[in-house]
Amino acid sequence: MKKLIIVYIVLGLSNLFSLSNDRFIENDYQILNNENFYFKPDSVNTNPIIKDEETTIIDHGRIIIKKVSLPITKKFTELTLTISLKSNGDSWDKTGSCFIIPKESVINMINVSQGKNTLPKFPIDTEDFDGIIPAKDYLPPIEIMRFFTPFGVGYFNNYEQVKELKPIYVHSWADSVVWQTDVTDYLPLLEGEFYLGFFVDTWNKGGYLVSADIRVKESQIKGDKKQKLWIYPLLNTVNYHAQNIPDLFARHDIETSVTIPLKVKSLHINYISTGHGGYTTGDEFNTKENLIYLNNQQIFSVSPWKTDCHAYRHFNPTAGVWSDTLTYHGKLINERIASSDYARSGWAPGSDSKPYKIKLNDIYFNKKDPLSVFRFSIPKANPTYKETIDGKEETRFNCWLVSAVLIGEY
């Protein structure tokens, strides 16, 4: 009798797992297939290059925009974005970004690059950094993944100097790096026909090769209702438009406002922030507090900092390597430290940067006034400046790449 009970329990668990696995039908849709991102200012006009019916190339080869068509699902749906990258000659760590061009934005990246429109001016005249917040007929790009190229992944693996500097704990250099993130929050924008953009801030003629796909998982369970989402981009300082270095947080906060529909509830912000400035006192290597205010009340504080950068060493064959003297159990030892190992402001060479999900409490909203004012602040951010070293003037650049998207449910 006991044996029969055990059999029934096992069969019951098996059926439960089967139901769970059968909940979704999954389909993968390829967006990019080893597309080359490069920088060729001499041979590539700033106007868009129409590679084919679906592919537009702008910014001298650093931005590729794809016209994408994905199914419009009927039941609960989950979306996953996967991006893989390998060097095609660039040996440096660069910012990368995947973004959606909002359908309702009359002014957008494509028609601006065609000269048909211009980006709306930033409210402060002294700041030449246009198009980073919403304005009349304009919404900034909605960032759905931020990633960072490692030092020379794939392309430089067999260089003699790289072989000599390979640490013992790295069995072999990776051929590519792969990032994956849940983009279900953006479901209404990632179905039907839309424009999906990819940016890699390379300054190299070879650049990088990038592939990308989106996995669509639709529930097959009757009554499993599809999500109804409201999405509004608040801010995006990633310089897709080749604006000035975005160091404006060093001088003032950035403020933007939105009228939130009364029927929208369960609001949250997806917030991505990474600091840059690759020298000793630069914002890349020093923690800086990020603050967000809603209607003059502080709702969020974080100091983006990534301490596990050494875990990405096998993606970084061309990272600079130095010998560092450390004390371990009272003994002095010499250890090779790679530049990719050092902790950074929210990122590492070869990592992506997941968004902070900030839930918004109703107490922050003024019930009598539907207009909500958001303010973003990095009080101790450094400006970009020039410094004379050994009689030579050098630019010390600093910037914070920040994107924020407001998301709610109907």
Coordinates of C-alpha atoms in Angstrom, one line a residue, residues 20-407:
S20 CA 4.1 24.2 -15.9
N21 CA 6.3 23.4 -18.9
D22 CA 3.3 23.4 -21.3
R23 CA 2.0 26.8 -20.1
F24 CA 3.9 28.7 -22.8
I25 CA 4.5 28.3 -26.5
E26 CA 8.0 29.8 -27.2
N27 CA 9.3 31.3 -30.5
D28 CA 12.6 33.0 -31.2
Y29 CA 12.8 35.9 -33.6
Q30 CA 16.2 36.9 -35.0
I31 CA 16.8 40.7 -35.1
L32 CA 20.5 41.0 -35.9
N33 CA 22.8 38.4 -37.4
N34 CA 26.5 39.3 -37.0
E35 CA 25.8 42.9 -37.9
N36 CA 29.0 45.1 -38.1
F37 CA 29.0 48.2 -35.9
Y38 CA 31.9 50.5 -36.9
F39 CA 33.0 54.1 -37.2
K40 CA 34.0 55.3 -40.7
P41 CA 33.5 59.1 -40.8
D42 CA 35.4 59.4 -44.1
S43 CA 33.4 56.9 -46.1
V44 CA 30.0 57.0 -44.4
N45 CA 27.7 60.0 -44.6
T46 CA 25.8 61.1 -41.5
N47 CA 22.5 60.7 -43.4
P48 CA 21.0 57.2 -43.0
I49 CA 22.3 54.3 -45.1
I50 CA 19.4 52.1 -46.1
K51 CA 21.1 48.7 -46.1
D52 CA 17.8 46.9 -46.9
E53 CA 14.1 47.3 -46.3
E54 CA 14.5 46.5 -42.6
T55 CA 17.9 48.0 -41.8
T56 CA 19.0 51.6 -41.4
I57 CA 22.6 52.6 -40.5
I58 CA 23.4 56.0 -39.0
D59 CA 26.1 57.8 -37.0
H60 CA 28.9 56.6 -39.3
G61 CA 28.1 53.0 -38.6
R62 CA 27.6 53.1 -34.8
I63 CA 23.8 52.8 -34.8
I64 CA 21.7 50.2 -36.6
I65 CA 18.0 50.5 -36.6
K66 CA 15.8 47.5 -37.5
K67 CA 12.3 47.6 -38.6
V68 CA 10.9 44.6 -36.7
S69 CA 7.6 42.8 -36.9
L70 CA 6.6 40.5 -34.0
P71 CA 3.3 38.7 -33.4
I72 CA 0.5 40.4 -31.4
T73 CA -0.2 37.9 -28.7
K74 CA -3.6 37.3 -27.0
K75 CA -2.7 35.9 -23.6
F76 CA -0.1 36.5 -20.9
T77 CA 3.2 36.9 -22.5
E78 CA 6.9 37.0 -21.5
L79 CA 9.7 38.5 -23.6
T80 CA 13.4 37.9 -23.4
L81 CA 16.1 39.8 -25.3
T82 CA 19.5 38.1 -26.0
I83 CA 22.4 40.0 -27.5
S84 CA 25.8 38.5 -28.3
L85 CA 28.9 40.4 -29.3
K86 CA 32.5 39.9 -30.4
S87 CA 35.2 42.2 -31.5
N88 CA 36.0 42.9 -35.1
G89 CA 39.1 44.9 -34.4
D90 CA 38.1 47.2 -31.5
S91 CA 40.2 46.4 -28.4
W92 CA 38.5 48.8 -26.0
D93 CA 35.6 48.8 -23.5
K94 CA 32.6 50.7 -25.1
T95 CA 29.1 51.5 -24.1
G96 CA 26.3 49.6 -25.9
S97 CA 22.5 50.1 -25.8
C98 CA 19.4 48.6 -27.2
F99 CA 16.4 50.9 -27.5
I100 CA 12.9 51.2 -28.8
I101 CA 11.9 54.3 -30.9
P102 CA 8.5 55.2 -29.6
K103 CA 5.8 54.9 -32.2
E104 CA 4.0 58.1 -31.2
S105 CA 7.1 60.3 -31.3
V106 CA 6.7 62.5 -34.4
I107 CA 10.4 63.6 -34.1
N108 CA 12.6 60.5 -34.0
M109 CA 16.1 59.4 -34.6
I110 CA 15.5 58.4 -38.2
N111 CA 13.9 61.6 -39.4
V112 CA 16.4 63.7 -37.5
S113 CA 19.3 61.9 -39.2
Q114 CA 17.6 62.6 -42.5
G115 CA 17.5 66.3 -41.8
K116 CA 13.7 66.4 -41.8
N117 CA 13.5 67.2 -38.1
T118 CA 15.6 68.6 -35.3
L119 CA 15.8 67.4 -31.7
P120 CA 14.0 69.6 -29.2
K121 CA 16.4 71.9 -27.3
F122 CA 17.2 71.2 -23.7
P123 CA 15.3 73.7 -21.4
I124 CA 18.6 75.3 -20.2
D125 CA 20.2 77.2 -23.1
T126 CA 23.7 76.7 -21.9
E127 CA 23.5 72.9 -22.2
D128 CA 24.0 71.6 -25.7
F129 CA 22.5 68.2 -25.0
D130 CA 19.2 68.0 -26.8
G131 CA 16.6 65.3 -27.0
I132 CA 17.2 63.7 -23.6
I133 CA 13.7 64.4 -22.1
P134 CA 10.2 64.5 -23.6
A135 CA 9.1 67.6 -25.4
K136 CA 6.3 68.6 -27.9
D137 CA 6.0 65.9 -30.5
Y138 CA 9.0 64.1 -29.1
L139 CA 9.8 61.2 -26.8
P140 CA 13.4 60.0 -26.1
P141 CA 14.4 56.5 -27.1
I142 CA 13.3 53.8 -24.6
E143 CA 16.4 51.9 -23.4
I144 CA 15.7 48.2 -22.8
M145 CA 19.3 46.9 -22.4
R146 CA 22.6 48.6 -21.6
F147 CA 25.7 46.5 -22.1
F148 CA 29.5 47.1 -22.2
T149 CA 31.9 45.6 -24.7
P150 CA 34.9 43.8 -23.1
F151 CA 38.5 44.4 -24.1
G152 CA 39.0 42.6 -27.5
V153 CA 36.8 39.6 -27.0
G154 CA 37.2 37.0 -29.7
Y155 CA 39.3 39.0 -32.2
F156 CA 42.5 39.3 -30.1
N157 CA 42.5 35.9 -28.4
N158 CA 45.6 34.5 -30.2
Y159 CA 47.8 37.6 -30.1
E160 CA 51.2 36.7 -28.6
Q161 CA 51.1 39.4 -25.9
V162 CA 47.7 38.3 -24.9
K163 CA 48.9 34.8 -24.5
E164 CA 51.7 35.9 -22.3
L165 CA 49.4 37.9 -20.0
K166 CA 46.7 35.3 -19.7
P167 CA 46.2 34.6 -16.0
I168 CA 46.3 31.0 -14.7
Y169 CA 42.7 31.0 -13.6
V170 CA 41.5 31.8 -17.2
H171 CA 41.3 28.4 -18.9
S172 CA 40.7 30.0 -22.3
W173 CA 39.6 33.4 -23.7
A174 CA 35.9 33.6 -24.6
D175 CA 35.0 33.8 -28.3
S176 CA 32.1 36.2 -27.6
V177 CA 30.0 37.6 -24.8
V178 CA 26.3 37.0 -24.4
W179 CA 23.8 39.1 -22.4
Q180 CA 20.1 38.2 -21.7
T181 CA 17.4 40.3 -20.0
D182 CA 13.7 40.2 -19.4
V183 CA 11.9 42.9 -21.5
T184 CA 8.3 41.9 -20.6
D185 CA 7.8 45.4 -19.2
Y186 CA 7.9 46.7 -22.7
L187 CA 5.4 44.3 -24.3
P188 CA 3.0 46.8 -25.9
L189 CA 6.0 48.4 -27.7
L190 CA 7.5 45.1 -28.8
E191 CA 4.7 43.6 -30.8
G192 CA 3.3 44.3 -34.3
E193 CA 5.6 46.6 -36.3
F194 CA 8.2 48.8 -34.6
Y195 CA 11.7 50.2 -34.8
L196 CA 14.4 48.7 -32.6
G197 CA 17.8 50.4 -32.3
F198 CA 21.2 49.2 -31.4
F199 CA 24.2 51.5 -30.5
V200 CA 27.8 50.6 -29.9
D201 CA 30.1 53.6 -29.1
T202 CA 33.0 52.3 -31.1
W203 CA 35.6 54.6 -32.7
N204 CA 37.2 51.8 -34.7
K205 CA 36.8 50.9 -38.4
G206 CA 36.5 47.2 -37.6
G207 CA 34.3 47.7 -34.6
Y208 CA 32.1 44.8 -33.4
L209 CA 29.9 42.0 -34.7
V210 CA 26.5 41.8 -32.9
S211 CA 23.6 39.3 -33.0
A212 CA 20.3 39.7 -31.3
D213 CA 17.0 37.9 -30.9
I214 CA 13.8 38.2 -28.9
R215 CA 12.1 35.2 -27.4
V216 CA 8.3 35.4 -27.2
K217 CA 6.6 33.1 -24.7
E218 CA 2.8 33.2 -24.8
S219 CA 0.6 31.4 -22.3
Q220 CA -1.7 28.6 -23.5
I221 CA -3.8 28.5 -20.4
K222 CA -7.4 29.6 -20.9
G223 CA -8.2 32.8 -19.0
D224 CA -4.5 33.7 -18.6
K225 CA -5.0 37.4 -19.4
K226 CA -2.5 39.5 -21.3
Q227 CA -0.9 42.4 -19.5
K228 CA -2.2 45.9 -20.2
L229 CA 0.7 48.3 -19.7
W230 CA 1.3 52.0 -20.0
I231 CA 4.8 53.2 -20.8
Y232 CA 6.4 56.6 -20.8
P233 CA 10.1 57.5 -21.2
L234 CA 11.2 60.1 -18.6
L235 CA 14.9 60.5 -19.5
N236 CA 17.7 59.1 -21.6
T237 CA 21.2 60.7 -21.6
V238 CA 22.9 58.0 -23.7
N239 CA 24.4 60.1 -26.5
Y240 CA 22.9 58.3 -29.5
H241 CA 22.8 61.6 -31.4
A242 CA 26.5 62.4 -30.9
Q243 CA 25.7 65.3 -28.5
N244 CA 28.3 66.7 -26.2
I245 CA 29.6 64.5 -23.3
P246 CA 26.6 64.3 -20.9
D247 CA 28.2 65.8 -17.9
L248 CA 25.3 68.1 -17.1
F249 CA 24.5 66.4 -13.8
A250 CA 27.7 68.1 -12.5
R251 CA 25.9 71.4 -12.9
H252 CA 22.3 70.8 -12.2
D253 CA 19.5 68.3 -11.8
I254 CA 17.3 67.2 -14.7
E255 CA 13.6 67.7 -14.3
T256 CA 10.7 66.4 -16.5
S257 CA 6.9 66.2 -16.0
V258 CA 4.2 63.9 -17.1
T259 CA 0.4 63.7 -16.8
I260 CA -0.3 60.1 -15.7
P261 CA -3.7 58.7 -16.8
L262 CA -6.0 58.3 -13.8
K263 CA -6.8 54.6 -14.7
V264 CA -3.1 53.6 -14.5
K265 CA -2.0 51.9 -11.3
S266 CA 1.0 49.9 -9.9
L267 CA 3.5 52.4 -11.2
H268 CA 7.3 51.7 -11.2
I269 CA 10.4 53.2 -12.8
N270 CA 13.0 51.2 -14.6
Y271 CA 16.2 53.1 -13.9
I272 CA 19.6 52.4 -15.5
S273 CA 22.6 54.5 -14.4
T274 CA 26.4 54.1 -15.0
G275 CA 29.2 56.5 -14.3
H276 CA 32.1 57.1 -16.7
G277 CA 35.5 58.9 -16.6
G278 CA 38.4 56.4 -16.8
Y279 CA 41.0 58.0 -14.6
T280 CA 41.8 58.0 -10.8
T281 CA 39.3 60.7 -9.8
G282 CA 36.8 60.0 -12.6
D283 CA 33.2 59.1 -12.0
E284 CA 33.9 55.6 -13.4
F285 CA 36.0 54.6 -10.4
N286 CA 34.3 56.6 -7.6
T287 CA 30.9 56.0 -6.1
K288 CA 28.4 58.7 -6.6
E289 CA 24.9 58.8 -5.1
N290 CA 21.9 59.0 -7.5
L291 CA 18.7 60.6 -6.3
I292 CA 15.2 60.7 -7.7
Y293 CA 12.5 63.0 -6.6
L294 CA 8.8 62.9 -7.3
N295 CA 6.8 66.1 -6.7
N296 CA 9.7 67.3 -4.5
Q297 CA 9.8 64.2 -2.3
Q298 CA 12.8 61.9 -2.5
I299 CA 11.7 58.5 -3.6
F300 CA 15.0 56.7 -4.4
S301 CA 18.7 56.7 -3.6
V302 CA 21.4 54.5 -5.0
S303 CA 25.2 54.6 -5.6
P304 CA 25.7 52.3 -8.6
W305 CA 28.8 50.1 -7.9
K306 CA 29.9 46.8 -9.4
T307 CA 32.5 44.9 -7.4
D308 CA 32.7 41.6 -9.3
C309 CA 34.3 42.9 -12.4
H310 CA 37.1 40.3 -12.1
A311 CA 34.5 37.7 -12.9
Y312 CA 34.5 38.9 -16.5
R313 CA 38.3 38.5 -17.0
H314 CA 37.9 35.7 -19.6
F315 CA 36.1 38.2 -21.9
N316 CA 39.0 40.7 -21.7
P317 CA 42.1 39.5 -23.5
T318 CA 43.4 43.0 -24.3
A319 CA 42.8 44.6 -20.9
G320 CA 45.9 46.4 -19.6
V321 CA 47.7 44.5 -16.9
W322 CA 49.8 45.8 -14.0
S323 CA 51.7 44.2 -11.2
D324 CA 50.3 45.1 -7.8
T325 CA 51.9 44.4 -4.4
L326 CA 49.3 43.1 -1.9
T327 CA 49.5 42.0 1.7
Y328 CA 48.0 38.6 2.4
H329 CA 48.2 37.0 5.8
G330 CA 51.1 39.3 6.7
K331 CA 53.1 38.4 3.6
L332 CA 53.8 40.7 0.6
I333 CA 52.8 39.1 -2.7
N334 CA 52.9 40.4 -6.3
E335 CA 49.7 39.9 -8.3
R336 CA 48.8 40.9 -11.8
I337 CA 45.8 43.2 -11.8
A338 CA 43.9 43.8 -15.1
S339 CA 42.1 47.1 -15.8
S340 CA 38.9 45.1 -16.4
D341 CA 39.1 43.8 -12.8
Y342 CA 38.6 47.1 -11.0
A343 CA 35.2 47.9 -9.5
R344 CA 33.2 50.5 -11.4
S345 CA 30.1 52.7 -11.2
G346 CA 27.5 50.2 -12.1
W347 CA 29.2 48.2 -14.8
A348 CA 32.2 46.1 -15.9
P349 CA 33.9 45.5 -19.3
G350 CA 31.8 42.6 -20.6
S351 CA 28.7 43.1 -18.3
D352 CA 25.3 44.4 -18.8
S353 CA 23.6 46.8 -16.4
K354 CA 20.2 45.7 -15.2
P355 CA 17.6 48.4 -14.3
Y356 CA 16.7 49.2 -10.8
K357 CA 12.9 48.7 -10.4
I358 CA 11.5 51.5 -8.3
K359 CA 8.0 51.0 -7.1
L360 CA 6.1 54.2 -6.6
N361 CA 3.8 54.6 -3.6
D362 CA 0.5 56.5 -4.1
I363 CA 1.4 58.9 -1.3
Y364 CA 3.9 60.7 -3.6
F365 CA 1.2 61.7 -6.0
N366 CA -1.0 64.8 -5.7
K367 CA -4.5 63.4 -6.2
K368 CA -5.9 66.8 -7.1
D369 CA -3.3 67.5 -9.8
P370 CA -2.5 64.7 -12.4
L371 CA 0.7 66.4 -13.4
S372 CA 3.7 64.6 -11.8
V373 CA 7.2 66.2 -11.7
F374 CA 10.2 63.9 -11.7
R375 CA 13.7 65.2 -10.8
F376 CA 17.0 63.3 -11.3
S377 CA 20.1 64.3 -9.4
I378 CA 23.7 63.2 -9.0
P379 CA 25.0 65.9 -6.6
K380 CA 28.7 64.9 -6.6
A381 CA 29.0 64.2 -10.3
N382 CA 32.2 65.6 -11.9
P383 CA 32.3 67.8 -14.9
T384 CA 34.4 67.2 -18.0
Y385 CA 37.5 69.5 -17.7
K386 CA 41.0 70.0 -19.1
E387 CA 44.1 69.4 -17.1
T388 CA 47.8 70.2 -17.9
I389 CA 50.0 67.1 -17.3
D390 CA 53.8 67.4 -18.1
G391 CA 53.1 70.6 -20.1
K392 CA 50.4 68.9 -22.2
E393 CA 46.7 69.7 -22.0
E394 CA 44.5 66.6 -21.6
T395 CA 40.7 66.3 -21.4
R396 CA 39.4 64.6 -18.3
F397 CA 35.9 63.6 -19.3
N398 CA 33.1 62.6 -17.0
C399 CA 29.5 61.6 -17.6
W400 CA 26.6 59.7 -16.3
L401 CA 24.5 57.7 -18.7
V402 CA 21.1 57.5 -17.2
S403 CA 17.8 56.3 -18.6
A404 CA 14.4 56.2 -16.8
V405 CA 11.1 54.7 -18.0
L406 CA 7.8 55.0 -16.2
I407 CA 5.6 51.9 -16.4

